[in-house]
Short mmCIF file of C-alpha atoms and ligand atoms in Angstrom, two decimals:
data_model
loop_
_atom_site.label_atom_id
_atom_site.label_comp_id
_atom_site.label_asym_id
_atom_site.label_seq_id
_atom_site.Cartn_x
_atom_site.Cartn_y
_atom_site.Cartn_z
CA MET A 1 187.52 391.78 37.85
CA LYS A 2 184.38 393.56 38.93
CA ALA A 3 182.58 392.43 42.10
CA MET A 4 179.15 393.64 43.24
CA VAL A 5 179.00 393.30 47.05
CA VAL A 6 175.63 393.09 48.70
CA ALA A 7 174.74 394.11 52.30
CA GLY A 8 171.26 394.38 53.68
CA ALA A 9 171.05 393.83 57.42
CA ARG A 10 173.10 394.52 60.47
CA PRO A 11 175.12 391.31 60.56
CA ASN A 12 176.25 391.89 56.97
CA PHE A 13 178.05 395.21 57.39
CA MET A 14 181.04 393.91 59.35
CA LYS A 15 181.48 391.12 56.75
CA VAL A 16 181.43 393.29 53.56
CA ALA A 17 183.79 395.99 55.01
CA PRO A 18 186.99 393.90 54.89
CA ILE A 19 186.00 392.47 51.50
CA LEU A 20 185.62 395.89 49.96
CA ARG A 21 188.94 396.94 51.44
CA ALA A 22 190.70 393.78 50.18
CA LEU A 23 189.23 394.34 46.66
CA ALA A 24 190.55 397.94 46.64
CA ALA A 25 193.95 396.82 47.89
CA ALA A 26 194.18 394.22 45.09
CA GLY A 27 193.24 396.84 42.45
CA GLU A 28 189.89 395.22 41.78
CA GLU A 29 186.54 396.95 41.46
CA GLY A 30 184.05 396.60 44.28
CA ILE A 31 180.49 397.99 43.93
CA LEU A 32 178.55 398.11 47.16
CA VAL A 33 174.76 397.60 47.08
CA HIS A 34 172.74 398.24 50.33
CA THR A 35 169.34 396.70 50.04
CA GLY A 36 168.01 398.71 52.99
CA GLN A 37 166.54 395.65 54.79
CA HIS A 38 167.82 397.37 57.94
CA TYR A 39 167.34 401.13 57.86
CA ASP A 40 167.20 402.62 61.42
CA PRO A 41 170.25 404.77 62.03
CA GLN A 42 171.38 402.49 64.85
CA MET A 43 170.87 399.35 62.77
CA SER A 44 172.67 400.65 59.65
CA ASP A 45 174.25 404.15 59.53
CA ALA A 46 176.10 403.56 62.83
CA PHE A 47 177.84 400.53 61.21
CA PHE A 48 178.78 402.43 58.04
CA ARG A 49 180.40 405.11 60.28
CA ASP A 50 182.15 402.67 62.69
CA LEU A 51 183.46 400.46 59.90
CA GLY A 52 184.50 403.22 57.56
CA LEU A 53 182.23 401.78 54.86
CA PRO A 54 181.88 403.85 51.66
CA GLU A 55 178.54 405.24 50.64
CA PRO A 56 176.78 402.42 48.77
CA ALA A 57 176.76 402.85 45.00
CA TYR A 58 173.13 401.70 45.16
CA HIS A 59 170.63 401.90 48.03
CA LEU A 60 167.52 399.82 47.31
CA GLY A 61 165.52 401.13 50.25
CA ILE A 62 163.31 398.08 50.61
CA GLY A 63 162.69 398.19 54.40
CA SER A 64 160.60 395.78 56.49
CA GLY A 65 157.86 393.43 55.45
CA THR A 66 156.94 389.77 55.41
CA HIS A 67 159.57 387.40 54.23
CA ALA A 68 157.93 387.15 50.81
CA GLN A 69 157.56 390.92 50.51
CA GLN A 70 161.05 391.68 51.59
CA THR A 71 162.71 389.04 49.37
CA ALA A 72 160.58 389.94 46.36
CA ARG A 73 161.24 393.66 46.75
CA VAL A 74 165.00 393.04 46.93
CA MET A 75 164.78 390.86 43.78
CA GLU A 76 162.83 393.41 41.77
CA ALA A 77 165.10 396.24 42.78
CA PHE A 78 168.36 394.36 42.33
CA GLU A 79 167.66 392.93 38.86
CA PRO A 80 168.07 396.13 36.78
CA ILE A 81 171.23 397.08 38.72
CA LEU A 82 172.76 393.71 37.94
CA VAL A 83 171.86 394.03 34.26
CA ASP A 84 173.32 397.52 34.07
CA ASN A 85 176.62 396.57 35.76
CA ARG A 86 177.23 392.98 34.54
CA PRO A 87 179.78 392.20 37.24
CA ASP A 88 182.01 389.18 37.10
CA TRP A 89 180.81 388.34 40.57
CA VAL A 90 177.90 389.09 42.95
CA VAL A 91 179.29 388.58 46.43
CA VAL A 92 176.61 387.83 49.09
CA VAL A 93 177.37 387.28 52.74
CA GLY A 94 175.69 385.50 55.56
CA ASP A 95 172.04 384.23 55.69
CA VAL A 96 169.62 387.10 55.65
CA ASN A 97 166.75 387.58 53.21
CA SER A 98 168.85 390.01 51.08
CA THR A 99 171.44 387.33 50.69
CA LEU A 100 169.10 384.84 49.09
CA ALA A 101 167.24 387.39 47.03
CA CYS A 102 170.38 388.72 45.30
CA ALA A 103 171.84 385.28 44.81
CA LEU A 104 168.63 384.04 43.19
CA VAL A 105 168.39 387.03 40.81
CA THR A 106 172.07 386.51 39.78
CA ALA A 107 171.72 382.74 39.27
CA LYS A 108 168.64 383.28 37.02
CA LEU A 109 170.44 385.80 34.87
CA LYS A 110 173.69 383.85 34.61
CA PRO A 111 173.09 382.43 31.15
CA GLU A 112 172.53 385.97 29.89
CA LEU A 113 175.00 388.03 31.94
CA GLY A 114 177.68 385.52 33.07
CA SER A 115 177.89 386.91 36.56
CA GLY A 116 178.64 384.31 39.12
CA VAL A 117 177.43 384.13 42.71
CA ALA A 118 180.02 383.90 45.44
CA HIS A 119 178.66 383.13 48.92
CA VAL A 120 180.81 384.18 51.86
CA GLU A 121 180.01 382.21 54.96
CA ALA A 122 178.84 379.16 52.92
CA GLY A 123 178.11 375.76 54.39
CA LEU A 124 176.87 376.64 57.89
CA ARG A 125 173.91 374.50 58.90
CA SER A 126 171.67 374.44 61.95
CA GLY A 127 169.49 371.64 60.48
CA ASP A 128 166.45 373.58 61.72
CA TRP A 129 164.11 374.36 58.77
CA ARG A 130 161.89 376.54 60.95
CA MET A 131 164.62 379.18 60.91
CA PRO A 132 164.31 381.48 57.90
CA GLU A 133 168.07 381.82 57.92
CA GLU A 134 168.51 378.03 57.39
CA ILE A 135 166.37 378.19 54.28
CA ASN A 136 168.40 381.20 53.07
CA ARG A 137 171.72 379.37 53.75
CA VAL A 138 170.78 376.15 51.97
CA LEU A 139 169.18 377.84 48.94
CA THR A 140 171.92 380.45 48.59
CA ASP A 141 174.57 377.72 48.64
CA ARG A 142 172.64 375.69 46.01
CA VAL A 143 172.63 378.56 43.46
CA SER A 144 176.25 379.74 44.26
CA ASP A 145 179.17 379.17 41.93
CA LEU A 146 181.79 379.76 44.51
CA LEU A 147 181.25 378.69 48.12
CA LEU A 148 183.59 380.50 50.50
CA THR A 149 183.59 378.75 53.95
CA PRO A 150 184.43 380.26 57.32
CA SER A 151 185.49 376.95 58.94
CA ARG A 152 186.34 373.47 57.77
CA ASP A 153 183.36 371.92 59.34
CA ALA A 154 181.22 373.58 56.59
CA HIS A 155 182.79 371.40 53.88
CA PRO A 156 181.06 368.10 54.76
CA ASN A 157 177.75 369.88 55.00
CA LEU A 158 178.18 371.13 51.38
CA LEU A 159 179.49 367.86 50.03
CA ALA A 160 176.60 366.01 51.55
CA GLU A 161 174.26 368.21 49.62
CA GLY A 162 175.90 367.35 46.36
CA ILE A 163 177.87 370.64 45.84
CA PRO A 164 180.96 369.83 43.70
CA ALA A 165 184.16 370.04 45.68
CA ASP A 166 185.80 372.33 43.15
CA ARG A 167 183.37 375.15 43.97
CA ILE A 168 184.17 375.10 47.64
CA VAL A 169 187.09 377.17 48.95
CA PHE A 170 188.05 377.61 52.62
CA VAL A 171 188.78 381.23 53.31
CA GLY A 172 188.17 381.62 57.12
CA ASN A 173 185.99 384.16 58.95
CA VAL A 174 185.79 387.64 57.49
CA MET A 175 183.85 388.94 60.49
CA ILE A 176 187.01 388.34 62.53
CA ASP A 177 189.02 390.53 60.13
CA THR A 178 186.77 393.39 61.29
CA LEU A 179 186.94 392.45 65.01
CA LEU A 180 190.69 392.34 64.99
CA ALA A 181 190.95 395.64 63.09
CA GLN A 182 188.57 397.44 65.44
CA LEU A 183 189.47 395.94 68.89
CA SER A 184 191.84 398.56 70.13
CA VAL A 185 189.53 401.41 69.06
CA ALA A 186 186.65 399.61 70.81
CA GLN A 187 188.60 399.08 74.05
CA GLN A 188 189.35 402.80 74.24
CA LEU A 189 185.62 403.63 74.08
CA ASP A 190 184.88 402.27 77.60
CA MET A 191 181.27 401.54 76.96
CA PRO A 192 180.91 399.71 80.33
CA GLY A 193 182.04 402.94 82.08
CA ARG A 194 179.55 405.01 80.01
CA LEU A 195 176.73 402.66 81.08
CA GLY A 196 177.80 402.75 84.74
CA VAL A 197 178.98 399.07 84.99
CA ARG A 198 182.43 397.70 85.76
CA PRO A 199 184.46 395.76 83.18
CA ASN A 200 184.25 391.94 83.75
CA GLU A 201 181.43 392.40 86.23
CA PHE A 202 178.46 392.45 83.96
CA ALA A 203 176.53 390.15 81.71
CA LEU A 204 175.81 391.18 78.10
CA VAL A 205 172.72 389.91 76.37
CA THR A 206 171.28 390.16 72.90
CA LEU A 207 167.91 388.71 71.95
CA HIS A 208 166.12 389.00 68.67
CA ARG A 209 165.28 385.56 67.17
CA PRO A 210 161.57 385.22 66.38
CA SER A 211 161.61 381.83 68.27
CA ASN A 212 162.64 383.68 71.47
CA VAL A 213 160.98 387.01 71.17
CA ASP A 214 157.68 386.44 69.17
CA ASP A 215 156.46 383.85 71.69
CA PRO A 216 155.39 385.41 75.02
CA THR A 217 156.18 382.28 77.07
CA ALA A 218 159.73 381.99 75.70
CA LEU A 219 160.39 385.69 76.07
CA ARG A 220 159.09 385.76 79.68
CA ALA A 221 161.26 382.71 80.61
CA VAL A 222 164.42 384.43 79.29
CA LEU A 223 163.60 387.87 80.77
CA GLU A 224 162.83 386.30 84.19
CA ALA A 225 166.16 384.49 84.12
CA LEU A 226 167.90 387.82 83.30
CA VAL A 227 166.13 389.55 86.10
CA GLU A 228 167.43 386.91 88.51
CA ILE A 229 170.97 387.21 87.13
CA ALA A 230 170.61 391.05 87.58
CA THR A 231 170.37 390.55 91.31
CA ARG A 232 173.99 389.34 91.12
CA MET A 233 175.54 391.46 88.41
CA PRO A 234 174.17 394.14 86.05
CA VAL A 235 172.69 392.84 82.81
CA VAL A 236 173.31 395.00 79.74
CA LEU A 237 170.80 394.36 76.99
CA PRO A 238 171.02 396.42 73.75
CA LEU A 239 167.50 395.91 72.35
CA HIS A 240 166.68 394.93 68.77
CA PRO A 241 163.53 396.93 67.68
CA ARG A 242 161.65 393.65 67.32
CA THR A 243 162.38 392.72 70.97
CA ARG A 244 161.52 396.15 72.34
CA LYS A 245 158.19 396.17 70.47
CA ASN A 246 157.20 392.66 71.63
CA ALA A 247 158.16 393.23 75.28
CA ASP A 248 155.92 396.29 75.25
CA ASP A 249 153.04 394.49 73.50
CA PHE A 250 153.26 391.51 75.86
CA GLY A 251 153.25 393.72 78.99
CA MET A 252 156.87 392.82 79.95
CA ALA A 253 158.25 396.31 80.10
CA GLU A 254 158.51 396.06 83.87
CA LEU A 255 160.98 393.17 83.45
CA LEU A 256 163.08 395.25 81.06
CA ALA A 257 163.10 398.11 83.58
CA ARG A 258 165.12 395.90 85.90
CA LEU A 259 167.88 395.42 83.32
CA HIS A 260 170.33 397.88 81.71
CA ALA A 261 168.16 397.82 78.54
CA THR A 262 169.52 400.24 75.89
CA GLU A 263 168.83 401.20 72.26
CA PRO A 264 170.76 399.10 69.73
CA VAL A 265 174.42 400.06 69.77
CA GLY A 266 176.92 400.58 66.93
CA TYR A 267 179.67 398.07 66.00
CA THR A 268 182.51 399.61 68.05
CA GLU A 269 180.29 400.11 71.07
CA MET A 270 179.14 396.55 70.90
CA LEU A 271 182.69 395.28 70.66
CA SER A 272 183.69 397.40 73.63
CA LEU A 273 180.92 395.78 75.63
CA THR A 274 181.55 392.20 74.38
CA SER A 275 185.27 392.31 75.06
CA SER A 276 184.79 393.32 78.60
CA ALA A 277 181.66 391.22 79.61
CA ALA A 278 181.99 388.51 82.27
CA VAL A 279 179.54 386.39 80.25
CA VAL A 280 177.56 386.87 77.05
CA LEU A 281 174.09 385.41 76.54
CA THR A 282 172.85 385.60 73.03
CA ASP A 283 170.71 384.16 70.20
CA SER A 284 172.87 385.89 67.60
CA GLY A 285 175.19 383.85 65.31
CA GLY A 286 177.95 386.39 65.03
CA LEU A 287 178.35 386.90 68.74
CA GLN A 288 179.05 383.19 69.24
CA GLU A 289 182.06 383.69 67.01
CA GLU A 290 183.18 387.00 68.40
CA THR A 291 183.12 385.75 71.94
CA THR A 292 185.17 382.78 70.90
CA VAL A 293 187.92 384.98 69.55
CA LEU A 294 187.67 387.35 72.54
CA GLY A 295 187.88 384.44 75.03
CA VAL A 296 184.59 385.47 76.70
CA PRO A 297 182.31 382.70 77.82
CA CYS A 298 179.03 382.61 75.82
CA VAL A 299 175.66 381.00 76.43
CA THR A 300 173.73 380.46 73.23
CA LEU A 301 169.93 380.85 73.71
CA ARG A 302 168.86 378.60 70.88
CA GLU A 303 167.92 375.01 70.24
CA GLN A 304 170.92 374.41 68.04
CA THR A 305 173.79 376.37 66.46
CA GLU A 306 175.00 376.50 62.92
CA ARG A 307 178.38 377.37 64.34
CA PRO A 308 179.30 374.25 66.23
CA ILE A 309 182.99 374.97 65.95
CA THR A 310 182.44 377.66 68.68
CA LEU A 311 181.44 374.77 70.99
CA SER A 312 184.29 372.46 70.14
CA GLU A 313 187.03 375.09 69.57
CA GLY A 314 185.71 378.08 71.42
CA THR A 315 184.01 379.45 74.52
CA ASN A 316 180.43 378.77 73.56
CA ARG A 317 177.85 376.53 75.27
CA MET A 318 174.19 375.83 74.52
CA ALA A 319 171.46 376.73 77.13
CA PRO A 320 169.28 373.66 77.78
CA TRP A 321 166.29 373.63 75.36
CA PRO A 322 163.44 374.59 75.66
CA LEU A 323 164.62 377.67 77.42
CA THR A 324 163.48 378.00 81.02
CA THR A 325 164.28 380.41 83.70
CA VAL A 326 166.21 377.85 85.66
CA GLY A 327 167.94 376.42 82.58
CA VAL A 328 169.24 379.87 81.41
CA ARG A 329 170.40 380.73 84.98
CA THR A 330 172.24 377.42 85.33
CA ALA A 331 174.00 377.80 81.99
CA PHE A 332 175.04 381.38 83.05
CA ASP A 333 176.48 380.00 86.30
CA GLU A 334 178.49 377.35 84.44
CA ALA A 335 179.77 379.92 81.92
CA LEU A 336 180.73 382.30 84.72
CA SER A 337 182.70 379.58 86.44
CA ASP A 338 184.51 378.71 83.12
CA GLY A 339 185.88 382.22 83.22
CA ARG A 340 187.58 384.13 80.41
CA VAL A 341 190.62 383.12 78.44
CA GLY A 342 193.02 385.44 76.57
CA VAL A 343 192.10 387.12 73.29
CA GLY A 344 192.93 384.81 70.38
CA GLU A 345 194.23 382.11 72.73
CA ARG A 346 192.10 379.38 71.24
CA VAL A 347 190.59 380.17 67.80
CA PRO A 348 189.55 378.13 64.84
CA GLU A 349 191.80 378.00 61.74
CA GLY A 350 191.48 380.97 59.46
CA TRP A 351 189.94 383.37 62.04
CA ASP A 352 193.15 385.39 61.69
CA GLY A 353 192.27 388.78 60.28
CA ARG A 354 193.17 387.84 56.66
CA ALA A 355 190.03 386.05 55.42
CA ALA A 356 189.03 388.91 53.10
CA GLU A 357 192.37 388.65 51.25
CA ARG A 358 191.59 384.96 50.66
CA VAL A 359 188.05 385.89 49.48
CA VAL A 360 189.51 388.19 46.87
CA ALA A 361 192.11 385.62 45.80
CA ALA A 362 189.35 383.00 45.38
CA LEU A 363 187.31 385.53 43.29
CA GLN A 364 190.37 386.17 41.11
CA ASN A 365 190.96 382.45 40.60
CA GLY A 366 187.42 381.25 40.69
CA PRO A 367 185.34 379.23 38.28
CA CYS A 368 184.02 382.39 36.68
CA SER A 369 187.43 383.24 35.39
CA ASP A 370 186.97 380.28 33.04
CA PRO A 371 184.29 381.14 30.49
CA SER A 372 183.38 377.53 29.97
CA SER A 373 182.29 377.28 33.63
CA ARG A 374 179.75 380.10 32.96
CA VAL A 375 177.35 377.37 32.02
CA HIS A 376 175.65 376.10 35.15
CA ARG A 377 177.06 372.68 35.84
CA ALA A 378 174.32 371.36 38.14
C1 UD1 B 1 167.28 389.94 60.29
C2 UD1 B 1 167.83 388.60 59.79
C3 UD1 B 1 168.48 387.77 60.95
C4 UD1 B 1 169.54 388.66 61.62
C5 UD1 B 1 168.93 389.91 62.05
C6 UD1 B 1 169.93 390.88 62.73
C7 UD1 B 1 166.47 387.61 58.01
C8 UD1 B 1 165.48 386.49 57.69
N1 UD1 B 1 166.69 387.72 59.31
O1 UD1 B 1 166.30 389.71 61.28
O2 UD1 B 1 169.04 386.66 60.40
O3 UD1 B 1 170.05 387.99 62.75
O4 UD1 B 1 168.41 390.65 60.86
O5 UD1 B 1 169.25 391.99 63.25
O6 UD1 B 1 166.92 388.25 57.11
N2 UD1 B 1 163.16 396.83 62.30
C9 UD1 B 1 163.35 398.13 62.61
N3 UD1 B 1 164.37 398.84 62.15
C10 UD1 B 1 165.29 398.30 61.27
C11 UD1 B 1 165.14 396.92 60.93
C12 UD1 B 1 164.07 396.25 61.43
O7 UD1 B 1 162.59 398.68 63.42
O8 UD1 B 1 166.26 398.97 60.84
C13 UD1 B 1 162.08 396.08 62.86
C14 UD1 B 1 160.90 396.08 62.01
O9 UD1 B 1 159.70 396.01 62.84
C15 UD1 B 1 160.98 394.70 61.34
C16 UD1 B 1 161.60 393.88 62.34
O10 UD1 B 1 162.47 394.71 63.00
O11 UD1 B 1 159.77 394.28 60.82
C17 UD1 B 1 162.32 392.70 61.76
O12 UD1 B 1 163.29 393.10 60.80
P1 UD1 B 1 163.73 392.08 59.63
O13 UD1 B 1 164.75 392.74 58.79
O14 UD1 B 1 162.54 391.53 58.99
O15 UD1 B 1 164.42 390.91 60.40
P2 UD1 B 1 165.30 390.86 61.69
O16 UD1 B 1 164.51 390.33 62.83
O17 UD1 B 1 166.06 392.15 61.93
#
């Protein structure tokens, strides 16, 4: 079985790493394609280094652009590679523009090539169509032959959209495979010490969603809340390039100066910080899951989450929406008083470090192994 595995942006790299390893361990062929959606050394190379990822077989180098430009460039660059390789599967992960672009190319060529689309992290839904990721999730799932879910709550979402049950396979959370494999290395790094803060006595923040950082009012409300929190404990804020640029453009650099704002950090450095934070405040999807496994209280700075299992079976809570300075501060206080629980004490099913093995088993058994299923059934 030959699987072409696609990664494009920062949150993809920790998901493809265990899948490539599990393919190799099972004696199957894995071909890594990096679209180049993220390209800064700290957004990409640092993750390849930390995660022991192989050099991609193909690097499409597509870079930044509007959603249409980015998606179109990936599609154009990916198509000839797919035609040349004719893999059994194209494995796409998560919900970024590269995910949808490669899924769409593969689905269109399926009658000719027979390659199936397998979507890892299928079935998550925020219900918010203003988020580009929600569009990417729904459309990727719609054109996928094999929908590999990270948690059981994804299944009713897919069934409600008319996806046949026999295409849906529960595999668990591949990102947690990486977290559990890297945790002891991360803890030895002592990133808090390097930044001059004490373990369990700092807040860790990430902020990059357009809804939070492209709107000056929203960005100011959050940054002012963080400045207030910083009077009580240090606030560490590794900055996405988008956030840094907007804070500068909106004249908010002086708010950032009162926080421990840093350049983006690599995977292991981030895990070192997350595992020793008193509270995490974030608009990332992955961090909601990572804090759940690590037992660290998390405040999600969004209107809704596509990962509700982290609310019901984890350490996550939503900040009141719309975000205000007082709302964020209050949610932080509540999270702080919740306190931490032990690593792995309360985790959703299948977040056990073995999800990638189940991905590979599903690819080996999947609908594409049956030639008759190579005709699109929808
Ligand atoms: C993308 C994903 C988002 C994910 C996030 C993680 C989509 C629709 N969004 O958002 O789901 O949570 O990645 O980071 O795919 N930039 C750099 N260097 C880089 C990459 C980006 O400076 O290496 C800057 C550029 O100004 C670029 C901007 O960041 O225009 C946005 O990058 P883009 O890839 O379009 O989306 P993200 O906001 O990173």
